[in-house]
Amino acid sequence: MTTSLTLYDIPSTLPSKAWSPNIYKVRYVLNYKGLPHRTEWVEFPHIEGLYKRLGAQASATKPDGVAPHYTLPLLHDHSTGALVSDSAAIARYLDRTYPETPSVIPKGTDTFHYAFNDGLLSHFRVAALWRLTLAKTNSSLNPASQEYYRRTREASLLGGQRLEDAVPKGEEREKEWANLEEVFGKVDAWYGKGDRYVMGDVVSYADFTVSAWVMWFRTLFGEDSEEWKGVSRWHGGRWGALVKDLEKYETVL
């Protein structure tokens, strides 16, 4: 297949450089579809300049509801000239533009996928997922992105509290991990009994979404960490098995 696609991603100091679950959703889709592409790395402070240089439109606004919020992923399809941001929008664009490749949002399931993603994020907000991951994420970033990430996350998610001070410790930490396990238990209940994927035996964008978030723990804490070992064993080992099953689509190109 001849196509030229660029996926813009935020680098880290980790071996693969890739870490963001939102961008990994797109990487899963590109690799699953077998679409040739390349990754271009952009530090957090340079994302707005990238959008303006390319003439791309932001897909979200800041809390004021007016100012554009420039974020990644961003996909540039050089064969059509399209610039698409937001993981789900990119998945829909690739399904529509390259219909000869496997679909990730099957016909008739668009509304389902919108609802699934909203439900998943709602559960994560309840679980205060950010308290367990923000400081760890920041320590994995390059110096060029650390100040930006700290400043914006402390203001938007932590009410001015320092990232390090938000990390739960001792009994509180155990409670937060137990709370997160309970939240994942609610997601587990969405699956049909014995089903491998959200839609049964067929992989869809919903599975890539879940796996990207689960894989985040493996990426941040390390494959040999107690944190990842715990998450991978939750709910009969569903989450570890899912990430392992989709591992072949993780490749960073």
PDB file of C-alpha atoms in Angstrom:
ATOM      1  CA  MET A   1       0.000   0.000   0.000  1.00  0.00           C
ATOM      2  CA  THR A   2       1.418   3.410  -0.914  1.00  0.00           C
ATOM      3  CA  THR A   3       0.496   6.088   1.582  1.00  0.00           C
ATOM      4  CA  SER A   4       2.452   8.537   3.624  1.00  0.00           C
ATOM      5  CA  LEU A   5       1.242   9.135   7.159  1.00  0.00           C
ATOM      6  CA  THR A   6       2.975  11.020   9.962  1.00  0.00           C
ATOM      7  CA  LEU A   7       1.937  10.459  13.572  1.00  0.00           C
ATOM      8  CA  TYR A   8       3.072  13.223  15.904  1.00  0.00           C
ATOM      9  CA  ASP A   9       3.954  11.947  19.360  1.00  0.00           C
ATOM     10  CA  ILE A  10       5.481  13.278  22.590  1.00  0.00           C
ATOM     11  CA  PRO A  11       8.844  11.687  23.440  1.00  0.00           C
ATOM     12  CA  SER A  12       9.998  10.432  26.822  1.00  0.00           C
ATOM     13  CA  THR A  13      13.239   9.090  28.255  1.00  0.00           C
ATOM     14  CA  LEU A  14      11.846   5.526  28.120  1.00  0.00           C
ATOM     15  CA  PRO A  15      13.459   3.039  25.698  1.00  0.00           C
ATOM     16  CA  SER A  16      10.718   3.250  23.053  1.00  0.00           C
ATOM     17  CA  LYS A  17      10.198   7.006  23.644  1.00  0.00           C
ATOM     18  CA  ALA A  18       6.428   6.401  23.350  1.00  0.00           C
ATOM     19  CA  TRP A  19       4.307   6.550  26.508  1.00  0.00           C
ATOM     20  CA  SER A  20       1.019   8.428  25.957  1.00  0.00           C
ATOM     21  CA  PRO A  21      -2.093   6.213  26.051  1.00  0.00           C
ATOM     22  CA  ASN A  22      -4.030   8.615  23.822  1.00  0.00           C
ATOM     23  CA  ILE A  23      -1.358   8.404  21.143  1.00  0.00           C
ATOM     24  CA  TYR A  24      -0.951   4.668  21.560  1.00  0.00           C
ATOM     25  CA  LYS A  25      -4.621   4.264  20.619  1.00  0.00           C
ATOM     26  CA  VAL A  26      -3.730   5.639  17.178  1.00  0.00           C
ATOM     27  CA  ARG A  27      -0.524   3.606  16.923  1.00  0.00           C
ATOM     28  CA  TYR A  28      -2.535   0.448  17.599  1.00  0.00           C
ATOM     29  CA  VAL A  29      -4.953   1.392  14.814  1.00  0.00           C
ATOM     30  CA  LEU A  30      -2.232   2.205  12.277  1.00  0.00           C
ATOM     31  CA  ASN A  31      -0.363  -1.032  12.933  1.00  0.00           C
ATOM     32  CA  TYR A  32      -3.536  -3.136  13.002  1.00  0.00           C
ATOM     33  CA  LYS A  33      -4.525  -1.722   9.628  1.00  0.00           C
ATOM     34  CA  GLY A  34      -1.025  -2.254   8.275  1.00  0.00           C
ATOM     35  CA  LEU A  35      -0.724   1.382   7.207  1.00  0.00           C
ATOM     36  CA  PRO A  36       2.847   2.558   6.581  1.00  0.00           C
ATOM     37  CA  HIS A  37       3.625   5.587   8.717  1.00  0.00           C
ATOM     38  CA  ARG A  38       6.367   7.320  10.614  1.00  0.00           C
ATOM     39  CA  THR A  39       6.517   8.941  14.039  1.00  0.00           C
ATOM     40  CA  GLU A  40       7.702  12.504  14.485  1.00  0.00           C
ATOM     41  CA  TRP A  41       8.548  13.561  18.036  1.00  0.00           C
ATOM     42  CA  VAL A  42       7.337  16.884  19.419  1.00  0.00           C
ATOM     43  CA  GLU A  43       7.966  18.152  22.951  1.00  0.00           C
ATOM     44  CA  PHE A  44       4.991  19.587  24.862  1.00  0.00           C
ATOM     45  CA  PRO A  45       5.964  23.289  24.539  1.00  0.00           C
ATOM     46  CA  HIS A  46       6.313  22.924  20.755  1.00  0.00           C
ATOM     47  CA  ILE A  47       2.888  21.406  20.027  1.00  0.00           C
ATOM     48  CA  GLU A  48       1.106  24.722  19.506  1.00  0.00           C
ATOM     49  CA  GLY A  49       3.798  25.832  17.062  1.00  0.00           C
ATOM     50  CA  LEU A  50       3.426  22.555  15.161  1.00  0.00           C
ATOM     51  CA  TYR A  51      -0.313  23.122  14.728  1.00  0.00           C
ATOM     52  CA  LYS A  52       0.201  26.659  13.506  1.00  0.00           C
ATOM     53  CA  ARG A  53       3.003  25.670  11.148  1.00  0.00           C
ATOM     54  CA  LEU A  54       0.872  22.941   9.576  1.00  0.00           C
ATOM     55  CA  GLY A  55      -2.365  24.928   9.644  1.00  0.00           C
ATOM     56  CA  ALA A  56      -4.084  22.258  11.755  1.00  0.00           C
ATOM     57  CA  GLN A  57      -7.231  22.946  13.767  1.00  0.00           C
ATOM     58  CA  ALA A  58      -7.401  22.045  17.451  1.00  0.00           C
ATOM     59  CA  SER A  59     -10.097  19.499  18.274  1.00  0.00           C
ATOM     60  CA  ALA A  60     -10.693  20.819  21.805  1.00  0.00           C
ATOM     61  CA  THR A  61     -10.744  24.041  23.785  1.00  0.00           C
ATOM     62  CA  LYS A  62      -9.254  25.044  27.103  1.00  0.00           C
ATOM     63  CA  PRO A  63     -11.502  25.245  30.217  1.00  0.00           C
ATOM     64  CA  ASP A  64     -12.667  28.721  29.150  1.00  0.00           C
ATOM     65  CA  GLY A  65     -14.428  27.052  26.210  1.00  0.00           C
ATOM     66  CA  VAL A  66     -12.866  29.491  23.742  1.00  0.00           C
ATOM     67  CA  ALA A  67      -9.080  29.201  23.532  1.00  0.00           C
ATOM     68  CA  PRO A  68      -7.916  26.264  21.399  1.00  0.00           C
ATOM     69  CA  HIS A  69      -6.259  23.391  23.241  1.00  0.00           C
ATOM     70  CA  TYR A  70      -3.383  22.086  21.152  1.00  0.00           C
ATOM     71  CA  THR A  71      -2.612  18.497  21.972  1.00  0.00           C
ATOM     72  CA  LEU A  72      -1.411  15.245  20.452  1.00  0.00           C
ATOM     73  CA  PRO A  73      -2.025  12.888  18.748  1.00  0.00           C
ATOM     74  CA  LEU A  74      -2.111  14.648  15.430  1.00  0.00           C
ATOM     75  CA  LEU A  75      -2.065  12.707  12.167  1.00  0.00           C
ATOM     76  CA  HIS A  76      -0.898  14.194   8.865  1.00  0.00           C
ATOM     77  CA  ASP A  77      -1.974  12.267   5.794  1.00  0.00           C
ATOM     78  CA  HIS A  78       0.350  13.595   3.111  1.00  0.00           C
ATOM     79  CA  SER A  79      -1.532  11.776   0.357  1.00  0.00           C
ATOM     80  CA  THR A  80      -4.775  13.679   1.035  1.00  0.00           C
ATOM     81  CA  GLY A  81      -3.475  16.709   2.898  1.00  0.00           C
ATOM     82  CA  ALA A  82      -5.710  15.908   5.884  1.00  0.00           C
ATOM     83  CA  LEU A  83      -4.661  16.932   9.388  1.00  0.00           C
ATOM     84  CA  VAL A  84      -6.676  15.121  12.054  1.00  0.00           C
ATOM     85  CA  SER A  85      -6.406  15.410  15.823  1.00  0.00           C
ATOM     86  CA  ASP A  86      -8.097  13.390  18.594  1.00  0.00           C
ATOM     87  CA  SER A  87      -7.579   9.624  18.754  1.00  0.00           C
ATOM     88  CA  ALA A  88     -11.141   8.586  17.957  1.00  0.00           C
ATOM     89  CA  ALA A  89     -11.436  11.090  15.105  1.00  0.00           C
ATOM     90  CA  ILE A  90      -8.229   9.708  13.628  1.00  0.00           C
ATOM     91  CA  ALA A  91      -9.566   6.147  13.846  1.00  0.00           C
ATOM     92  CA  ARG A  92     -12.751   7.186  12.051  1.00  0.00           C
ATOM     93  CA  TYR A  93     -10.745   9.048   9.405  1.00  0.00           C
ATOM     94  CA  LEU A  94      -8.552   6.008   8.721  1.00  0.00           C
ATOM     95  CA  ASP A  95     -11.586   3.698   8.475  1.00  0.00           C
ATOM     96  CA  ARG A  96     -13.221   6.061   5.986  1.00  0.00           C
ATOM     97  CA  THR A  97     -10.123   6.869   3.926  1.00  0.00           C
ATOM     98  CA  TYR A  98      -8.650   3.358   3.769  1.00  0.00           C
ATOM     99  CA  PRO A  99     -11.695   1.066   3.540  1.00  0.00           C
ATOM    100  CA  GLU A 100      -9.577  -1.779   2.154  1.00  0.00           C
ATOM    101  CA  THR A 101      -7.953  -2.149   5.594  1.00  0.00           C
ATOM    102  CA  PRO A 102      -9.604  -3.848   8.606  1.00  0.00           C
ATOM    103  CA  SER A 103     -12.222  -1.608  10.214  1.00  0.00           C
ATOM    104  CA  VAL A 104     -11.746  -0.622  13.845  1.00  0.00           C
ATOM    105  CA  ILE A 105     -15.166   1.008  14.260  1.00  0.00           C
ATOM    106  CA  PRO A 106     -17.477  -1.404  12.420  1.00  0.00           C
ATOM    107  CA  LYS A 107     -20.501   0.005  10.633  1.00  0.00           C
ATOM    108  CA  GLY A 108     -23.326   0.682  13.046  1.00  0.00           C
ATOM    109  CA  THR A 109     -21.099   0.913  16.141  1.00  0.00           C
ATOM    110  CA  ASP A 110     -20.096   4.580  16.001  1.00  0.00           C
ATOM    111  CA  THR A 111     -22.462   5.651  18.775  1.00  0.00           C
ATOM    112  CA  PHE A 112     -21.413   2.667  20.866  1.00  0.00           C
ATOM    113  CA  HIS A 113     -17.766   3.685  20.609  1.00  0.00           C
ATOM    114  CA  TYR A 114     -18.542   7.276  21.621  1.00  0.00           C
ATOM    115  CA  ALA A 115     -20.459   6.038  24.655  1.00  0.00           C
ATOM    116  CA  PHE A 116     -17.828   3.449  25.559  1.00  0.00           C
ATOM    117  CA  ASN A 117     -15.046   6.020  25.586  1.00  0.00           C
ATOM    118  CA  ASP A 118     -17.083   8.496  27.663  1.00  0.00           C
ATOM    119  CA  GLY A 119     -17.970   5.782  30.146  1.00  0.00           C
ATOM    120  CA  LEU A 120     -14.372   4.671  30.466  1.00  0.00           C
ATOM    121  CA  LEU A 121     -13.086   8.193  31.098  1.00  0.00           C
ATOM    122  CA  SER A 122     -15.863   8.846  33.598  1.00  0.00           C
ATOM    123  CA  HIS A 123     -14.787   5.816  35.601  1.00  0.00           C
ATOM    124  CA  PHE A 124     -11.149   6.917  35.516  1.00  0.00           C
ATOM    125  CA  ARG A 125     -12.106  10.377  36.807  1.00  0.00           C
ATOM    126  CA  VAL A 126     -13.921   8.785  39.723  1.00  0.00           C
ATOM    127  CA  ALA A 127     -10.851   6.668  40.481  1.00  0.00           C
ATOM    128  CA  ALA A 128      -8.555   9.742  40.527  1.00  0.00           C
ATOM    129  CA  LEU A 129      -6.231   7.866  38.202  1.00  0.00           C
ATOM    130  CA  TRP A 130      -4.100  10.994  37.842  1.00  0.00           C
ATOM    131  CA  ARG A 131      -2.889  10.874  41.464  1.00  0.00           C
ATOM    132  CA  LEU A 132      -1.206   7.536  40.782  1.00  0.00           C
ATOM    133  CA  THR A 133       0.365   8.473  37.467  1.00  0.00           C
ATOM    134  CA  LEU A 134       1.052  12.203  37.064  1.00  0.00           C
ATOM    135  CA  ALA A 135       4.332  12.432  38.994  1.00  0.00           C
ATOM    136  CA  LYS A 136       5.577   9.190  37.456  1.00  0.00           C
ATOM    137  CA  THR A 137       4.751  10.467  33.982  1.00  0.00           C
ATOM    138  CA  ASN A 138       6.494  13.777  34.565  1.00  0.00           C
ATOM    139  CA  SER A 139       9.683  12.066  35.741  1.00  0.00           C
ATOM    140  CA  SER A 140       9.719  10.082  32.475  1.00  0.00           C
ATOM    141  CA  LEU A 141       9.604  13.152  30.239  1.00  0.00           C
ATOM    142  CA  ASN A 142      12.499  15.028  28.713  1.00  0.00           C
ATOM    143  CA  PRO A 143      13.491  18.288  30.455  1.00  0.00           C
ATOM    144  CA  ALA A 144      11.971  20.279  27.580  1.00  0.00           C
ATOM    145  CA  SER A 145       8.501  18.943  28.464  1.00  0.00           C
ATOM    146  CA  GLN A 146       8.694  18.563  32.235  1.00  0.00           C
ATOM    147  CA  GLU A 147       8.070  22.214  33.150  1.00  0.00           C
ATOM    148  CA  TYR A 148       5.089  22.455  30.788  1.00  0.00           C
ATOM    149  CA  TYR A 149       3.563  19.186  31.999  1.00  0.00           C
ATOM    150  CA  ARG A 150       3.995  20.127  35.662  1.00  0.00           C
ATOM    151  CA  ARG A 151       2.565  23.605  35.258  1.00  0.00           C
ATOM    152  CA  THR A 152      -0.484  22.588  33.236  1.00  0.00           C
ATOM    153  CA  ARG A 153      -1.374  19.441  35.216  1.00  0.00           C
ATOM    154  CA  GLU A 154      -0.950  21.060  38.598  1.00  0.00           C
ATOM    155  CA  ALA A 155      -3.267  23.859  37.488  1.00  0.00           C
ATOM    156  CA  SER A 156      -5.915  21.824  35.641  1.00  0.00           C
ATOM    157  CA  LEU A 157      -6.074  18.587  37.652  1.00  0.00           C
ATOM    158  CA  LEU A 158      -4.594  19.231  41.086  1.00  0.00           C
ATOM    159  CA  GLY A 159      -5.798  22.719  42.014  1.00  0.00           C
ATOM    160  CA  GLY A 160      -2.246  24.013  42.330  1.00  0.00           C
ATOM    161  CA  GLN A 161      -0.990  21.089  44.408  1.00  0.00           C
ATOM    162  CA  ARG A 162       2.483  19.809  43.507  1.00  0.00           C
ATOM    163  CA  LEU A 163       2.592  16.567  41.512  1.00  0.00           C
ATOM    164  CA  GLU A 164       4.698  14.884  44.179  1.00  0.00           C
ATOM    165  CA  ASP A 165       2.342  15.922  46.974  1.00  0.00           C
ATOM    166  CA  ALA A 166      -0.626  14.411  45.153  1.00  0.00           C
ATOM    167  CA  VAL A 167       0.905  10.923  45.129  1.00  0.00           C
ATOM    168  CA  PRO A 168      -0.922   8.822  47.746  1.00  0.00           C
ATOM    169  CA  LYS A 169       1.271   7.105  50.323  1.00  0.00           C
ATOM    170  CA  GLY A 170       0.931   4.291  52.829  1.00  0.00           C
ATOM    171  CA  GLU A 171      -2.612   3.139  53.548  1.00  0.00           C
ATOM    172  CA  GLU A 172      -4.007   5.844  51.284  1.00  0.00           C
ATOM    173  CA  ARG A 173      -1.971   4.453  48.409  1.00  0.00           C
ATOM    174  CA  GLU A 174      -3.326   0.965  48.994  1.00  0.00           C
ATOM    175  CA  LYS A 175      -6.833   2.390  49.110  1.00  0.00           C
ATOM    176  CA  GLU A 176      -6.358   4.234  45.796  1.00  0.00           C
ATOM    177  CA  TRP A 177      -5.064   1.107  44.044  1.00  0.00           C
ATOM    178  CA  ALA A 178      -7.975  -0.896  45.452  1.00  0.00           C
ATOM    179  CA  ASN A 179     -10.348   1.793  44.197  1.00  0.00           C
ATOM    180  CA  LEU A 180      -8.790   1.590  40.730  1.00  0.00           C
ATOM    181  CA  GLU A 181      -9.122  -2.187  40.746  1.00  0.00           C
ATOM    182  CA  GLU A 182     -12.810  -1.775  41.584  1.00  0.00           C
ATOM    183  CA  VAL A 183     -13.228   0.634  38.666  1.00  0.00           C
ATOM    184  CA  PHE A 184     -11.603  -1.824  36.294  1.00  0.00           C
ATOM    185  CA  GLY A 185     -13.967  -4.430  37.693  1.00  0.00           C
ATOM    186  CA  LYS A 186     -16.878  -2.334  36.430  1.00  0.00           C
ATOM    187  CA  VAL A 187     -15.254  -2.212  33.000  1.00  0.00           C
ATOM    188  CA  ASP A 188     -14.702  -5.973  33.147  1.00  0.00           C
ATOM    189  CA  ALA A 189     -18.463  -6.365  33.698  1.00  0.00           C
ATOM    190  CA  TRP A 190     -19.096  -4.684  30.331  1.00  0.00           C
ATOM    191  CA  TYR A 191     -17.611  -7.716  28.581  1.00  0.00           C
ATOM    192  CA  GLY A 192     -19.787 -10.679  27.676  1.00  0.00           C
ATOM    193  CA  LYS A 193     -19.103 -13.828  29.655  1.00  0.00           C
ATOM    194  CA  GLY A 194     -16.129 -15.570  28.075  1.00  0.00           C
ATOM    195  CA  ASP A 195     -15.641 -12.807  25.498  1.00  0.00           C
ATOM    196  CA  ARG A 196     -12.081 -11.990  24.565  1.00  0.00           C
ATOM    197  CA  TYR A 197     -12.827  -8.485  23.316  1.00  0.00           C
ATOM    198  CA  VAL A 198     -15.442  -5.812  23.944  1.00  0.00           C
ATOM    199  CA  MET A 199     -17.427  -6.892  20.872  1.00  0.00           C
ATOM    200  CA  GLY A 200     -16.873 -10.611  21.350  1.00  0.00           C
ATOM    201  CA  ASP A 201     -14.248 -12.203  19.114  1.00  0.00           C
ATOM    202  CA  VAL A 202     -13.646  -9.119  16.937  1.00  0.00           C
ATOM    203  CA  VAL A 203     -11.023  -6.506  17.813  1.00  0.00           C
ATOM    204  CA  SER A 204     -12.328  -2.948  17.719  1.00  0.00           C
ATOM    205  CA  TYR A 205     -11.240   0.554  18.663  1.00  0.00           C
ATOM    206  CA  ALA A 206     -12.771   0.002  22.113  1.00  0.00           C
ATOM    207  CA  ASP A 207     -10.180  -2.718  22.785  1.00  0.00           C
ATOM    208  CA  PHE A 208      -7.344  -0.486  21.655  1.00  0.00           C
ATOM    209  CA  THR A 209      -8.652   2.208  23.992  1.00  0.00           C
ATOM    210  CA  VAL A 210      -8.730  -0.090  27.016  1.00  0.00           C
ATOM    211  CA  SER A 211      -5.371  -1.672  26.217  1.00  0.00           C
ATOM    212  CA  ALA A 212      -3.696   1.714  25.740  1.00  0.00           C
ATOM    213  CA  TRP A 213      -4.738   2.795  29.232  1.00  0.00           C
ATOM    214  CA  VAL A 214      -3.786  -0.535  30.808  1.00  0.00           C
ATOM    215  CA  MET A 215      -0.429  -0.574  28.998  1.00  0.00           C
ATOM    216  CA  TRP A 216       0.247   2.857  30.490  1.00  0.00           C
ATOM    217  CA  PHE A 217       0.868   1.194  33.855  1.00  0.00           C
ATOM    218  CA  ARG A 218       3.342  -1.240  32.343  1.00  0.00           C
ATOM    219  CA  THR A 219       5.080   1.626  30.559  1.00  0.00           C
ATOM    220  CA  LEU A 220       5.292   3.930  33.584  1.00  0.00           C
ATOM    221  CA  PHE A 221       6.077   1.483  36.371  1.00  0.00           C
ATOM    222  CA  GLY A 222       7.945  -1.170  34.373  1.00  0.00           C
ATOM    223  CA  GLU A 223       7.118  -4.723  33.387  1.00  0.00           C
ATOM    224  CA  ASP A 224       8.761  -6.154  36.522  1.00  0.00           C
ATOM    225  CA  SER A 225       7.055  -3.744  38.940  1.00  0.00           C
ATOM    226  CA  GLU A 226       4.561  -4.840  41.564  1.00  0.00           C
ATOM    227  CA  GLU A 227       2.154  -2.234  40.208  1.00  0.00           C
ATOM    228  CA  TRP A 228       2.078  -3.786  36.744  1.00  0.00           C
ATOM    229  CA  LYS A 229       2.020  -7.339  38.050  1.00  0.00           C
ATOM    230  CA  GLY A 230      -1.007  -6.422  40.141  1.00  0.00           C
ATOM    231  CA  VAL A 231      -2.916  -4.738  37.299  1.00  0.00           C
ATOM    232  CA  SER A 232      -2.129  -7.567  34.875  1.00  0.00           C
ATOM    233  CA  ARG A 233      -3.648 -10.117  37.288  1.00  0.00           C
ATOM    234  CA  TRP A 234      -6.855  -8.226  38.052  1.00  0.00           C
ATOM    235  CA  HIS A 235     -10.132  -9.866  37.032  1.00  0.00           C
ATOM    236  CA  GLY A 236      -8.820 -13.237  36.069  1.00  0.00           C
ATOM    237  CA  GLY A 237      -5.827 -11.777  34.276  1.00  0.00           C
ATOM    238  CA  ARG A 238      -7.999 -10.088  31.638  1.00  0.00           C
ATOM    239  CA  TRP A 239      -5.923  -6.917  31.406  1.00  0.00           C
ATOM    240  CA  GLY A 240      -2.524  -8.552  31.205  1.00  0.00           C
ATOM    241  CA  ALA A 241      -3.865 -10.954  28.573  1.00  0.00           C
ATOM    242  CA  LEU A 242      -5.367  -8.082  26.550  1.00  0.00           C
ATOM    243  CA  VAL A 243      -2.123  -6.108  26.462  1.00  0.00           C
ATOM    244  CA  LYS A 244      -0.163  -9.242  25.579  1.00  0.00           C
ATOM    245  CA  ASP A 245      -2.619 -10.106  22.814  1.00  0.00           C
ATOM    246  CA  LEU A 246      -2.310  -6.645  21.237  1.00  0.00           C
ATOM    247  CA  GLU A 247       1.438  -6.356  21.795  1.00  0.00           C
ATOM    248  CA  LYS A 248       2.083  -7.017  18.105  1.00  0.00           C
ATOM    249  CA  TYR A 249       0.462  -3.666  17.299  1.00  0.00           C
ATOM    250  CA  GLU A 250       2.626  -1.616  19.687  1.00  0.00           C
ATOM    251  CA  THR A 251       5.577  -1.149  17.329  1.00  0.00           C
ATOM    252  CA  VAL A 252       6.873   2.401  17.085  1.00  0.00           C
ATOM    253  CA  LEU A 253       7.794   3.253  13.496  1.00  0.00           C
TER     254      LEU A 253
END
